[in-house]
């Protein structure tokens, strides 16, 4: 922000949250970290497969794929957390009385 140009607003965290719920890893792709989303997808499939092989025969669908659902939940939370952090940083830097390093604060603070 020291060059006078305003940084564009980041994607709304609730929009990222909705996209991550509807389609796994899409929230990470929207945030520009598709490799992270691909890692979550990979572990989602692997742990879903492992729990399918280890679960008892009479377990429900959710019980048979519990490992995949666990990683899916972590993926949703991670995408939302990244979006919230980016949005909070953007709001903080956009304030005129911001104490960010880009402003006029002394660097020894």
PDB file of N, CA and C in Angstrom:
ATOM      1  N   UNK A   1       0.810  -1.192   0.000  1.00  0.00           N
ATOM      2  CA  UNK A   1       0.000   0.000   0.000  1.00  0.00           C
ATOM      3  C   UNK A   1       0.846   1.244   0.000  1.00  0.00           C
ATOM      4  N   UNK A   2       2.135   1.121   0.123  1.00  0.00           N
ATOM      5  CA  UNK A   2       2.991   2.286   0.145  1.00  0.00           C
ATOM      6  C   UNK A   2       3.136   2.912  -1.234  1.00  0.00           C
ATOM      7  N   UNK A   3       2.803   2.171  -2.312  1.00  0.00           N
ATOM      8  CA  UNK A   3       2.928   2.731  -3.647  1.00  0.00           C
ATOM      9  C   UNK A   3       1.676   3.477  -4.083  1.00  0.00           C
ATOM     10  N   UNK A   4       0.660   3.565  -3.213  1.00  0.00           N
ATOM     11  CA  UNK A   4      -0.528   4.343  -3.518  1.00  0.00           C
ATOM     12  C   UNK A   4      -1.653   3.539  -4.146  1.00  0.00           C
ATOM     13  N   UNK A   5      -1.412   2.312  -4.533  1.00  0.00           N
ATOM     14  CA  UNK A   5      -2.468   1.507  -5.125  1.00  0.00           C
ATOM     15  C   UNK A   5      -3.137   0.679  -4.039  1.00  0.00           C
ATOM     16  N   UNK A   6      -4.444   0.587  -4.133  1.00  0.00           N
ATOM     17  CA  UNK A   6      -5.199  -0.201  -3.153  1.00  0.00           C
ATOM     18  C   UNK A   6      -5.215  -1.662  -3.587  1.00  0.00           C
ATOM     19  N   UNK A   7      -5.051  -2.540  -2.621  1.00  0.00           N
ATOM     20  CA  UNK A   7      -5.114  -3.965  -2.945  1.00  0.00           C
ATOM     21  C   UNK A   7      -6.571  -4.368  -3.111  1.00  0.00           C
ATOM     22  N   UNK A   8      -6.862  -5.274  -4.031  1.00  0.00           N
ATOM     23  CA  UNK A   8      -8.256  -5.682  -4.230  1.00  0.00           C
ATOM     24  C   UNK A   8      -8.766  -6.460  -3.027  1.00  0.00           C
ATOM     25  N   UNK A   9     -10.049  -6.392  -2.828  1.00  0.00           N
ATOM     26  CA  UNK A   9     -10.654  -7.094  -1.701  1.00  0.00           C
ATOM     27  C   UNK A   9     -10.552  -8.600  -1.909  1.00  0.00           C
ATOM     28  N   UNK A  10     -10.238  -9.333  -0.854  1.00  0.00           N
ATOM     29  CA  UNK A  10     -10.191 -10.792  -0.979  1.00  0.00           C
ATOM     30  C   UNK A  10     -11.602 -11.358  -1.116  1.00  0.00           C
ATOM     31  N   UNK A  11     -11.675 -12.621  -1.460  1.00  0.00           N
ATOM     32  CA  UNK A  11     -12.964 -13.288  -1.621  1.00  0.00           C
ATOM     33  C   UNK A  11     -13.653 -13.372  -0.260  1.00  0.00           C
ATOM     34  N   UNK A  12     -14.957 -13.186  -0.271  1.00  0.00           N
ATOM     35  CA  UNK A  12     -15.749 -13.254   0.947  1.00  0.00           C
ATOM     36  C   UNK A  12     -15.565 -14.627   1.602  1.00  0.00           C
ATOM     37  N   UNK A  13     -15.208 -14.668   2.886  1.00  0.00           N
ATOM     38  CA  UNK A  13     -14.991 -15.955   3.564  1.00  0.00           C
ATOM     39  C   UNK A  13     -16.222 -16.862   3.568  1.00  0.00           C
ATOM     40  N   UNK A  14     -17.413 -16.284   3.615  1.00  0.00           N
ATOM     41  CA  UNK A  14     -18.620 -17.113   3.600  1.00  0.00           C
ATOM     42  C   UNK A  14     -18.844 -17.757   2.235  1.00  0.00           C
ATOM     43  N   UNK A  15     -18.438 -17.065   1.176  1.00  0.00           N
ATOM     44  CA  UNK A  15     -18.520 -17.641  -0.165  1.00  0.00           C
ATOM     45  C   UNK A  15     -17.548 -18.808  -0.298  1.00  0.00           C
ATOM     46  N   UNK A  16     -16.361 -18.652   0.251  1.00  0.00           N
ATOM     47  CA  UNK A  16     -15.364 -19.735   0.254  1.00  0.00           C
ATOM     48  C   UNK A  16     -15.888 -20.910   1.077  1.00  0.00           C
ATOM     49  N   UNK A  17     -16.500 -20.626   2.220  1.00  0.00           N
ATOM     50  CA  UNK A  17     -17.062 -21.671   3.065  1.00  0.00           C
ATOM     51  C   UNK A  17     -18.139 -22.455   2.317  1.00  0.00           C
ATOM     52  N   UNK A  18     -19.037 -21.752   1.643  1.00  0.00           N
ATOM     53  CA  UNK A  18     -20.091 -22.426   0.876  1.00  0.00           C
ATOM     54  C   UNK A  18     -19.536 -23.278  -0.245  1.00  0.00           C
ATOM     55  N   UNK A  19     -18.550 -22.757  -0.946  1.00  0.00           N
ATOM     56  CA  UNK A  19     -17.946 -23.522  -2.043  1.00  0.00           C
ATOM     57  C   UNK A  19     -17.232 -24.757  -1.511  1.00  0.00           C
ATOM     58  N   UNK A  20     -16.554 -24.630  -0.381  1.00  0.00           N
ATOM     59  CA  UNK A  20     -15.838 -25.777   0.203  1.00  0.00           C
ATOM     60  C   UNK A  20     -16.801 -26.844   0.692  1.00  0.00           C
ATOM     61  N   UNK A  21     -17.981 -26.442   1.145  1.00  0.00           N
ATOM     62  CA  UNK A  21     -18.977 -27.414   1.582  1.00  0.00           C
ATOM     63  C   UNK A  21     -19.564 -28.153   0.383  1.00  0.00           C
ATOM     64  N   UNK A  22     -19.864 -27.417  -0.679  1.00  0.00           N
ATOM     65  CA  UNK A  22     -20.504 -28.021  -1.849  1.00  0.00           C
ATOM     66  C   UNK A  22     -19.555 -28.931  -2.618  1.00  0.00           C
ATOM     67  N   UNK A  23     -18.337 -28.476  -2.838  1.00  0.00           N
ATOM     68  CA  UNK A  23     -17.378 -29.249  -3.636  1.00  0.00           C
ATOM     69  C   UNK A  23     -16.029 -29.238  -2.922  1.00  0.00           C
ATOM     70  N   UNK A  24     -15.572 -30.395  -2.453  1.00  0.00           N
ATOM     71  CA  UNK A  24     -14.297 -30.443  -1.726  1.00  0.00           C
ATOM     72  C   UNK A  24     -13.151 -29.855  -2.546  1.00  0.00           C
ATOM     73  N   UNK A  25     -12.315 -29.096  -1.911  1.00  0.00           N
ATOM     74  CA  UNK A  25     -11.115 -28.447  -2.462  1.00  0.00           C
ATOM     75  C   UNK A  25     -11.423 -27.227  -3.314  1.00  0.00           C
ATOM     76  N   UNK A  26     -12.683 -26.928  -3.593  1.00  0.00           N
ATOM     77  CA  UNK A  26     -12.980 -25.754  -4.406  1.00  0.00           C
ATOM     78  C   UNK A  26     -12.681 -24.457  -3.649  1.00  0.00           C
ATOM     79  N   UNK A  27     -12.819 -24.468  -2.339  1.00  0.00           N
ATOM     80  CA  UNK A  27     -12.471 -23.290  -1.552  1.00  0.00           C
ATOM     81  C   UNK A  27     -10.995 -22.974  -1.629  1.00  0.00           C
ATOM     82  N   UNK A  28     -10.159 -23.997  -1.614  1.00  0.00           N
ATOM     83  CA  UNK A  28      -8.718 -23.790  -1.734  1.00  0.00           C
ATOM     84  C   UNK A  28      -8.360 -23.290  -3.127  1.00  0.00           C
ATOM     85  N   UNK A  29      -9.045 -23.794  -4.140  1.00  0.00           N
ATOM     86  CA  UNK A  29      -8.790 -23.327  -5.508  1.00  0.00           C
ATOM     87  C   UNK A  29      -9.169 -21.852  -5.636  1.00  0.00           C
ATOM     88  N   UNK A  30     -10.288 -21.460  -5.024  1.00  0.00           N
ATOM     89  CA  UNK A  30     -10.707 -20.054  -5.062  1.00  0.00           C
ATOM     90  C   UNK A  30      -9.697 -19.152  -4.362  1.00  0.00           C
ATOM     91  N   UNK A  31      -9.052 -19.674  -3.339  1.00  0.00           N
ATOM     92  CA  UNK A  31      -8.064 -18.888  -2.591  1.00  0.00           C
ATOM     93  C   UNK A  31      -6.693 -18.866  -3.264  1.00  0.00           C
ATOM     94  N   UNK A  32      -6.527 -19.645  -4.325  1.00  0.00           N
ATOM     95  CA  UNK A  32      -5.264 -19.641  -5.048  1.00  0.00           C
ATOM     96  C   UNK A  32      -4.249 -20.635  -4.526  1.00  0.00           C
ATOM     97  N   UNK A  33      -4.694 -21.621  -3.758  1.00  0.00           N
ATOM     98  CA  UNK A  33      -3.794 -22.666  -3.259  1.00  0.00           C
ATOM     99  C   UNK A  33      -4.336 -24.041  -3.668  1.00  0.00           C
ATOM    100  N   UNK A  34      -4.366 -24.317  -4.978  1.00  0.00           N
ATOM    101  CA  UNK A  34      -4.948 -25.586  -5.429  1.00  0.00           C
ATOM    102  C   UNK A  34      -4.157 -26.808  -4.988  1.00  0.00           C
ATOM    103  N   UNK A  35      -2.853 -26.675  -4.783  1.00  0.00           N
ATOM    104  CA  UNK A  35      -2.062 -27.817  -4.337  1.00  0.00           C
ATOM    105  C   UNK A  35      -2.508 -28.260  -2.942  1.00  0.00           C
ATOM    106  N   UNK A  36      -2.840 -27.323  -2.095  1.00  0.00           N
ATOM    107  CA  UNK A  36      -3.331 -27.649  -0.755  1.00  0.00           C
ATOM    108  C   UNK A  36      -4.672 -28.374  -0.835  1.00  0.00           C
ATOM    109  N   UNK A  37      -5.542 -27.903  -1.725  1.00  0.00           N
ATOM    110  CA  UNK A  37      -6.816 -28.578  -1.922  1.00  0.00           C
ATOM    111  C   UNK A  37      -6.642 -29.977  -2.474  1.00  0.00           C
ATOM    112  N   UNK A  38      -5.682 -30.148  -3.370  1.00  0.00           N
ATOM    113  CA  UNK A  38      -5.406 -31.472  -3.926  1.00  0.00           C
ATOM    114  C   UNK A  38      -4.870 -32.415  -2.850  1.00  0.00           C
ATOM    115  N   UNK A  39      -4.071 -31.902  -1.940  1.00  0.00           N
ATOM    116  CA  UNK A  39      -3.578 -32.722  -0.830  1.00  0.00           C
ATOM    117  C   UNK A  39      -4.730 -33.188   0.055  1.00  0.00           C
ATOM    118  N   UNK A  40      -5.652 -32.280   0.344  1.00  0.00           N
ATOM    119  CA  UNK A  40      -6.816 -32.676   1.131  1.00  0.00           C
ATOM    120  C   UNK A  40      -7.634 -33.735   0.400  1.00  0.00           C
ATOM    121  N   UNK A  41      -7.837 -33.566  -0.910  1.00  0.00           N
ATOM    122  CA  UNK A  41      -8.575 -34.564  -1.683  1.00  0.00           C
ATOM    123  C   UNK A  41      -7.886 -35.918  -1.656  1.00  0.00           C
ATOM    124  N   UNK A  42      -6.576 -35.914  -1.806  1.00  0.00           N
ATOM    125  CA  UNK A  42      -5.818 -37.158  -1.800  1.00  0.00           C
ATOM    126  C   UNK A  42      -6.007 -37.895  -0.475  1.00  0.00           C
ATOM    127  N   UNK A  43      -5.821 -37.201   0.641  1.00  0.00           N
ATOM    128  CA  UNK A  43      -5.956 -37.843   1.936  1.00  0.00           C
ATOM    129  C   UNK A  43      -7.404 -38.207   2.245  1.00  0.00           C
ATOM    130  N   UNK A  44      -8.346 -37.449   1.689  1.00  0.00           N
ATOM    131  CA  UNK A  44      -9.749 -37.781   1.852  1.00  0.00           C
ATOM    132  C   UNK A  44     -10.052 -39.141   1.221  1.00  0.00           C
ATOM    133  N   UNK A  45      -9.553 -39.356   0.021  1.00  0.00           N
ATOM    134  CA  UNK A  45      -9.766 -40.626  -0.676  1.00  0.00           C
ATOM    135  C   UNK A  45      -9.023 -41.756   0.026  1.00  0.00           C
ATOM    136  N   UNK A  46      -7.790 -41.520   0.390  1.00  0.00           N
ATOM    137  CA  UNK A  46      -6.991 -42.566   1.026  1.00  0.00           C
ATOM    138  C   UNK A  46      -7.602 -42.995   2.362  1.00  0.00           C
ATOM    139  N   UNK A  47      -7.923 -42.036   3.229  1.00  0.00           N
ATOM    140  CA  UNK A  47      -8.484 -42.406   4.529  1.00  0.00           C
ATOM    141  C   UNK A  47      -9.898 -42.962   4.408  1.00  0.00           C
ATOM    142  N   UNK A  48     -10.661 -42.492   3.417  1.00  0.00           N
ATOM    143  CA  UNK A  48     -11.968 -43.093   3.164  1.00  0.00           C
ATOM    144  C   UNK A  48     -11.832 -44.545   2.751  1.00  0.00           C
ATOM    145  N   UNK A  49     -10.857 -44.837   1.911  1.00  0.00           N
ATOM    146  CA  UNK A  49     -10.622 -46.217   1.465  1.00  0.00           C
ATOM    147  C   UNK A  49     -10.149 -47.087   2.631  1.00  0.00           C
ATOM    148  N   UNK A  50      -9.243 -46.549   3.451  1.00  0.00           N
ATOM    149  CA  UNK A  50      -8.729 -47.324   4.583  1.00  0.00           C
ATOM    150  C   UNK A  50      -9.852 -47.661   5.565  1.00  0.00           C
ATOM    151  N   UNK A  51     -10.687 -46.672   5.894  1.00  0.00           N
ATOM    152  CA  UNK A  51     -11.765 -46.963   6.837  1.00  0.00           C
ATOM    153  C   UNK A  51     -12.808 -47.894   6.225  1.00  0.00           C
ATOM    154  N   UNK A  52     -12.965 -47.871   4.909  1.00  0.00           N
ATOM    155  CA  UNK A  52     -13.863 -48.822   4.260  1.00  0.00           C
ATOM    156  C   UNK A  52     -13.363 -50.246   4.463  1.00  0.00           C
ATOM    157  N   UNK A  53     -12.065 -50.443   4.350  1.00  0.00           N
ATOM    158  CA  UNK A  53     -11.489 -51.781   4.519  1.00  0.00           C
ATOM    159  C   UNK A  53     -11.468 -52.232   5.972  1.00  0.00           C
ATOM    160  N   UNK A  54     -11.382 -51.289   6.907  1.00  0.00           N
ATOM    161  CA  UNK A  54     -11.265 -51.651   8.321  1.00  0.00           C
ATOM    162  C   UNK A  54     -12.601 -51.675   9.049  1.00  0.00           C
ATOM    163  N   UNK A  55     -13.631 -51.051   8.495  1.00  0.00           N
ATOM    164  CA  UNK A  55     -14.924 -50.954   9.178  1.00  0.00           C
ATOM    165  C   UNK A  55     -15.641 -52.303   9.167  1.00  0.00           C
ATOM    166  N   UNK A  56     -16.453 -52.562  10.171  1.00  0.00           N
ATOM    167  CA  UNK A  56     -17.230 -53.801  10.166  1.00  0.00           C
ATOM    168  C   UNK A  56     -18.266 -53.809   9.043  1.00  0.00           C
ATOM    169  N   UNK A  57     -18.709 -54.967   8.673  1.00  0.00           N
ATOM    170  CA  UNK A  57     -19.632 -55.107   7.539  1.00  0.00           C
ATOM    171  C   UNK A  57     -20.981 -54.454   7.803  1.00  0.00           C
ATOM    172  N   UNK A  58     -21.405 -54.373   9.044  1.00  0.00           N
ATOM    173  CA  UNK A  58     -22.715 -53.800   9.344  1.00  0.00           C
ATOM    174  C   UNK A  58     -22.658 -52.297   9.647  1.00  0.00           C
ATOM    175  N   UNK A  59     -21.548 -51.646   9.396  1.00  0.00           N
ATOM    176  CA  UNK A  59     -21.417 -50.208   9.652  1.00  0.00           C
ATOM    177  C   UNK A  59     -22.196 -49.409   8.592  1.00  0.00           C
ATOM    178  N   UNK A  60     -22.646 -48.237   8.981  1.00  0.00           N
ATOM    179  CA  UNK A  60     -23.372 -47.377   8.044  1.00  0.00           C
ATOM    180  C   UNK A  60     -22.409 -46.795   7.007  1.00  0.00           C
ATOM    181  N   UNK A  61     -22.971 -46.103   6.029  1.00  0.00           N
ATOM    182  CA  UNK A  61     -22.144 -45.477   5.000  1.00  0.00           C
ATOM    183  C   UNK A  61     -21.178 -44.475   5.618  1.00  0.00           C
ATOM    184  N   UNK A  62     -21.682 -43.675   6.532  1.00  0.00           N
ATOM    185  CA  UNK A  62     -20.835 -42.688   7.211  1.00  0.00           C
ATOM    186  C   UNK A  62     -19.744 -43.389   8.015  1.00  0.00           C
ATOM    187  N   UNK A  63     -20.110 -44.456   8.694  1.00  0.00           N
ATOM    188  CA  UNK A  63     -19.136 -45.203   9.481  1.00  0.00           C
ATOM    189  C   UNK A  63     -18.068 -45.867   8.634  1.00  0.00           C
ATOM    190  N   UNK A  64     -18.463 -46.342   7.449  1.00  0.00           N
ATOM    191  CA  UNK A  64     -17.495 -46.996   6.570  1.00  0.00           C
ATOM    192  C   UNK A  64     -16.524 -46.007   5.938  1.00  0.00           C
ATOM    193  N   UNK A  65     -16.923 -44.757   5.811  1.00  0.00           N
ATOM    194  CA  UNK A  65     -16.084 -43.748   5.166  1.00  0.00           C
ATOM    195  C   UNK A  65     -15.717 -42.620   6.127  1.00  0.00           C
ATOM    196  N   UNK A  66     -15.643 -42.911   7.407  1.00  0.00           N
ATOM    197  CA  UNK A  66     -15.426 -41.885   8.436  1.00  0.00           C
ATOM    198  C   UNK A  66     -14.108 -41.134   8.250  1.00  0.00           C
ATOM    199  N   UNK A  67     -13.054 -41.802   7.831  1.00  0.00           N
ATOM    200  CA  UNK A  67     -11.774 -41.129   7.627  1.00  0.00           C
ATOM    201  C   UNK A  67     -11.850 -40.066   6.545  1.00  0.00           C
ATOM    202  N   UNK A  68     -12.545 -40.370   5.463  1.00  0.00           N
ATOM    203  CA  UNK A  68     -12.719 -39.394   4.387  1.00  0.00           C
ATOM    204  C   UNK A  68     -13.550 -38.209   4.824  1.00  0.00           C
ATOM    205  N   UNK A  69     -14.612 -38.476   5.598  1.00  0.00           N
ATOM    206  CA  UNK A  69     -15.450 -37.382   6.089  1.00  0.00           C
ATOM    207  C   UNK A  69     -14.700 -36.502   7.086  1.00  0.00           C
ATOM    208  N   UNK A  70     -13.822 -37.093   7.855  1.00  0.00           N
ATOM    209  CA  UNK A  70     -13.009 -36.317   8.788  1.00  0.00           C
ATOM    210  C   UNK A  70     -12.104 -35.334   8.042  1.00  0.00           C
ATOM    211  N   UNK A  71     -11.431 -35.815   7.024  1.00  0.00           N
ATOM    212  CA  UNK A  71     -10.560 -34.934   6.241  1.00  0.00           C
ATOM    213  C   UNK A  71     -11.382 -33.893   5.480  1.00  0.00           C
ATOM    214  N   UNK A  72     -12.566 -34.281   5.018  1.00  0.00           N
ATOM    215  CA  UNK A  72     -13.473 -33.340   4.355  1.00  0.00           C
ATOM    216  C   UNK A  72     -13.829 -32.189   5.302  1.00  0.00           C
ATOM    217  N   UNK A  73     -14.128 -32.516   6.559  1.00  0.00           N
ATOM    218  CA  UNK A  73     -14.446 -31.475   7.544  1.00  0.00           C
ATOM    219  C   UNK A  73     -13.234 -30.581   7.806  1.00  0.00           C
ATOM    220  N   UNK A  74     -12.052 -31.182   7.913  1.00  0.00           N
ATOM    221  CA  UNK A  74     -10.837 -30.382   8.103  1.00  0.00           C
ATOM    222  C   UNK A  74     -10.578 -29.472   6.901  1.00  0.00           C
ATOM    223  N   UNK A  75     -10.877 -29.961   5.711  1.00  0.00           N
ATOM    224  CA  UNK A  75     -10.682 -29.173   4.494  1.00  0.00           C
ATOM    225  C   UNK A  75     -11.591 -27.944   4.494  1.00  0.00           C
ATOM    226  N   UNK A  76     -12.829 -28.131   4.901  1.00  0.00           N
ATOM    227  CA  UNK A  76     -13.773 -27.010   4.983  1.00  0.00           C
ATOM    228  C   UNK A  76     -13.278 -25.974   5.985  1.00  0.00           C
ATOM    229  N   UNK A  77     -12.895 -26.438   7.149  1.00  0.00           N
ATOM    230  CA  UNK A  77     -12.410 -25.518   8.183  1.00  0.00           C
ATOM    231  C   UNK A  77     -11.143 -24.792   7.754  1.00  0.00           C
ATOM    232  N   UNK A  78     -10.250 -25.492   7.068  1.00  0.00           N
ATOM    233  CA  UNK A  78      -8.996 -24.884   6.638  1.00  0.00           C
ATOM    234  C   UNK A  78      -9.230 -23.813   5.584  1.00  0.00           C
ATOM    235  N   UNK A  79     -10.095 -24.085   4.624  1.00  0.00           N
ATOM    236  CA  UNK A  79     -10.380 -23.092   3.580  1.00  0.00           C
ATOM    237  C   UNK A  79     -11.021 -21.843   4.189  1.00  0.00           C
ATOM    238  N   UNK A  80     -11.961 -22.047   5.104  1.00  0.00           N
ATOM    239  CA  UNK A  80     -12.604 -20.905   5.754  1.00  0.00           C
ATOM    240  C   UNK A  80     -11.608 -20.118   6.593  1.00  0.00           C
ATOM    241  N   UNK A  81     -10.733 -20.815   7.310  1.00  0.00           N
ATOM    242  CA  UNK A  81      -9.733 -20.140   8.143  1.00  0.00           C
ATOM    243  C   UNK A  81      -8.800 -19.287   7.285  1.00  0.00           C
ATOM    244  N   UNK A  82      -8.330 -19.842   6.163  1.00  0.00           N
ATOM    245  CA  UNK A  82      -7.453 -19.067   5.276  1.00  0.00           C
ATOM    246  C   UNK A  82      -8.169 -17.828   4.734  1.00  0.00           C
ATOM    247  N   UNK A  83      -9.432 -17.991   4.354  1.00  0.00           N
ATOM    248  CA  UNK A  83     -10.191 -16.857   3.830  1.00  0.00           C
ATOM    249  C   UNK A  83     -10.406 -15.793   4.900  1.00  0.00           C
ATOM    250  N   UNK A  84     -10.698 -16.207   6.131  1.00  0.00           N
ATOM    251  CA  UNK A  84     -10.899 -15.249   7.222  1.00  0.00           C
ATOM    252  C   UNK A  84      -9.614 -14.496   7.544  1.00  0.00           C
ATOM    253  N   UNK A  85      -8.496 -15.198   7.552  1.00  0.00           N
ATOM    254  CA  UNK A  85      -7.219 -14.543   7.845  1.00  0.00           C
ATOM    255  C   UNK A  85      -6.902 -13.515   6.771  1.00  0.00           C
ATOM    256  N   UNK A  86      -7.053 -13.898   5.506  1.00  0.00           N
ATOM    257  CA  UNK A  86      -6.777 -12.952   4.420  1.00  0.00           C
ATOM    258  C   UNK A  86      -7.703 -11.748   4.479  1.00  0.00           C
ATOM    259  N   UNK A  87      -8.964 -11.986   4.807  1.00  0.00           N
ATOM    260  CA  UNK A  87      -9.916 -10.874   4.891  1.00  0.00           C
ATOM    261  C   UNK A  87      -9.574  -9.960   6.059  1.00  0.00           C
ATOM    262  N   UNK A  88      -9.203 -10.522   7.204  1.00  0.00           N
ATOM    263  CA  UNK A  88      -8.851  -9.711   8.368  1.00  0.00           C
ATOM    264  C   UNK A  88      -7.597  -8.881   8.109  1.00  0.00           C
ATOM    265  N   UNK A  89      -6.626  -9.452   7.432  1.00  0.00           N
ATOM    266  CA  UNK A  89      -5.405  -8.703   7.088  1.00  0.00           C
ATOM    267  C   UNK A  89      -5.742  -7.563   6.149  1.00  0.00           C
ATOM    268  N   UNK A  90      -6.601  -7.834   5.162  1.00  0.00           N
ATOM    269  CA  UNK A  90      -6.993  -6.792   4.205  1.00  0.00           C
ATOM    270  C   UNK A  90      -7.732  -5.656   4.910  1.00  0.00           C
ATOM    271  N   UNK A  91      -8.651  -5.997   5.816  1.00  0.00           N
ATOM    272  CA  UNK A  91      -9.387  -4.964   6.555  1.00  0.00           C
ATOM    273  C   UNK A  91      -8.432  -4.156   7.419  1.00  0.00           C
ATOM    274  N   UNK A  92      -7.489  -4.821   8.060  1.00  0.00           N
ATOM    275  CA  UNK A  92      -6.535  -4.124   8.923  1.00  0.00           C
ATOM    276  C   UNK A  92      -5.660  -3.156   8.121  1.00  0.00           C
ATOM    277  N   UNK A  93      -5.209  -3.591   6.966  1.00  0.00           N
ATOM    278  CA  UNK A  93      -4.352  -2.725   6.145  1.00  0.00           C
ATOM    279  C   UNK A  93      -5.134  -1.593   5.502  1.00  0.00           C
ATOM    280  N   UNK A  94      -6.435  -1.781   5.313  1.00  0.00           N
ATOM    281  CA  UNK A  94      -7.246  -0.754   4.657  1.00  0.00           C
ATOM    282  C   UNK A  94      -7.611   0.393   5.597  1.00  0.00           C
ATOM    283  N   UNK A  95      -7.482   0.171   6.907  1.00  0.00           N
ATOM    284  CA  UNK A  95      -7.814   1.229   7.862  1.00  0.00           C
ATOM    285  C   UNK A  95      -6.810   2.364   7.748  1.00  0.00           C
ATOM    286  N   UNK A  96      -7.274   3.593   7.814  1.00  0.00           N
ATOM    287  CA  UNK A  96      -6.332   4.724   7.724  1.00  0.00           C
ATOM    288  C   UNK A  96      -5.410   4.826   8.939  1.00  0.00           C
ATOM    289  N   UNK A  97      -5.859   4.373  10.096  1.00  0.00           N
ATOM    290  CA  UNK A  97      -5.018   4.442  11.288  1.00  0.00           C
ATOM    291  C   UNK A  97      -4.317   3.116  11.554  1.00  0.00           C
ATOM    292  N   UNK A  98      -4.092   2.356  10.506  1.00  0.00           N
ATOM    293  CA  UNK A  98      -3.474   1.034  10.632  1.00  0.00           C
ATOM    294  C   UNK A  98      -2.042   1.156  11.128  1.00  0.00           C
ATOM    295  N   UNK A  99      -1.623   0.175  11.922  1.00  0.00           N
ATOM    296  CA  UNK A  99      -0.248   0.174  12.420  1.00  0.00           C
ATOM    297  C   UNK A  99       0.602  -0.852  11.668  1.00  0.00           C
ATOM    298  N   UNK A 100       0.249  -1.110  10.422  1.00  0.00           N
ATOM    299  CA  UNK A 100       1.003  -2.089   9.637  1.00  0.00           C
ATOM    300  C   UNK A 100       2.355  -1.513   9.233  1.00  0.00           C
ATOM    301  N   UNK A 101       3.247  -2.378   8.820  1.00  0.00           N
ATOM    302  CA  UNK A 101       4.594  -1.962   8.428  1.00  0.00           C
ATOM    303  C   UNK A 101       4.576  -1.097   7.167  1.00  0.00           C
ATOM    304  N   UNK A 102       3.486  -1.194   6.375  1.00  0.00           N
ATOM    305  CA  UNK A 102       3.393  -0.374   5.175  1.00  0.00           C
ATOM    306  C   UNK A 102       3.067   1.074   5.499  1.00  0.00           C
ATOM    307  N   UNK A 103       2.584   1.339   6.691  1.00  0.00           N
ATOM    308  CA  UNK A 103       2.194   2.692   7.071  1.00  0.00           C
ATOM    309  C   UNK A 103       3.381   3.521   7.547  1.00  0.00           C
ATOM    310  N   UNK A 104       3.071   4.509   8.357  1.00  0.00           N
ATOM    311  CA  UNK A 104       4.119   5.411   8.829  1.00  0.00           C
ATOM    312  C   UNK A 104       4.593   5.074  10.237  1.00  0.00           C
ATOM    313  N   UNK A 105       4.328   3.880  10.720  1.00  0.00           N
ATOM    314  CA  UNK A 105       4.788   3.478  12.043  1.00  0.00           C
ATOM    315  C   UNK A 105       6.284   3.215  12.007  1.00  0.00           C
ATOM    316  N   UNK A 106       6.929   3.484  13.133  1.00  0.00           N
ATOM    317  CA  UNK A 106       8.366   3.237  13.186  1.00  0.00           C
ATOM    318  C   UNK A 106       8.622   1.719  13.168  1.00  0.00           C
ATOM    319  N   UNK A 107       9.695   1.253  12.505  1.00  0.00           N
ATOM    320  CA  UNK A 107       9.926  -0.189  12.353  1.00  0.00           C
ATOM    321  C   UNK A 107      10.343  -0.899  13.626  1.00  0.00           C
ATOM    322  N   UNK A 108      10.660  -0.184  14.701  1.00  0.00           N
ATOM    323  CA  UNK A 108      11.097  -0.840  15.928  1.00  0.00           C
ATOM    324  C   UNK A 108       9.957  -1.185  16.873  1.00  0.00           C
ATOM    325  N   UNK A 109       8.730  -1.028  16.450  1.00  0.00           N
ATOM    326  CA  UNK A 109       7.570  -1.328  17.300  1.00  0.00           C
ATOM    327  C   UNK A 109       7.328  -2.806  17.331  1.00  0.00           C
TER     328      UNK A 109
END
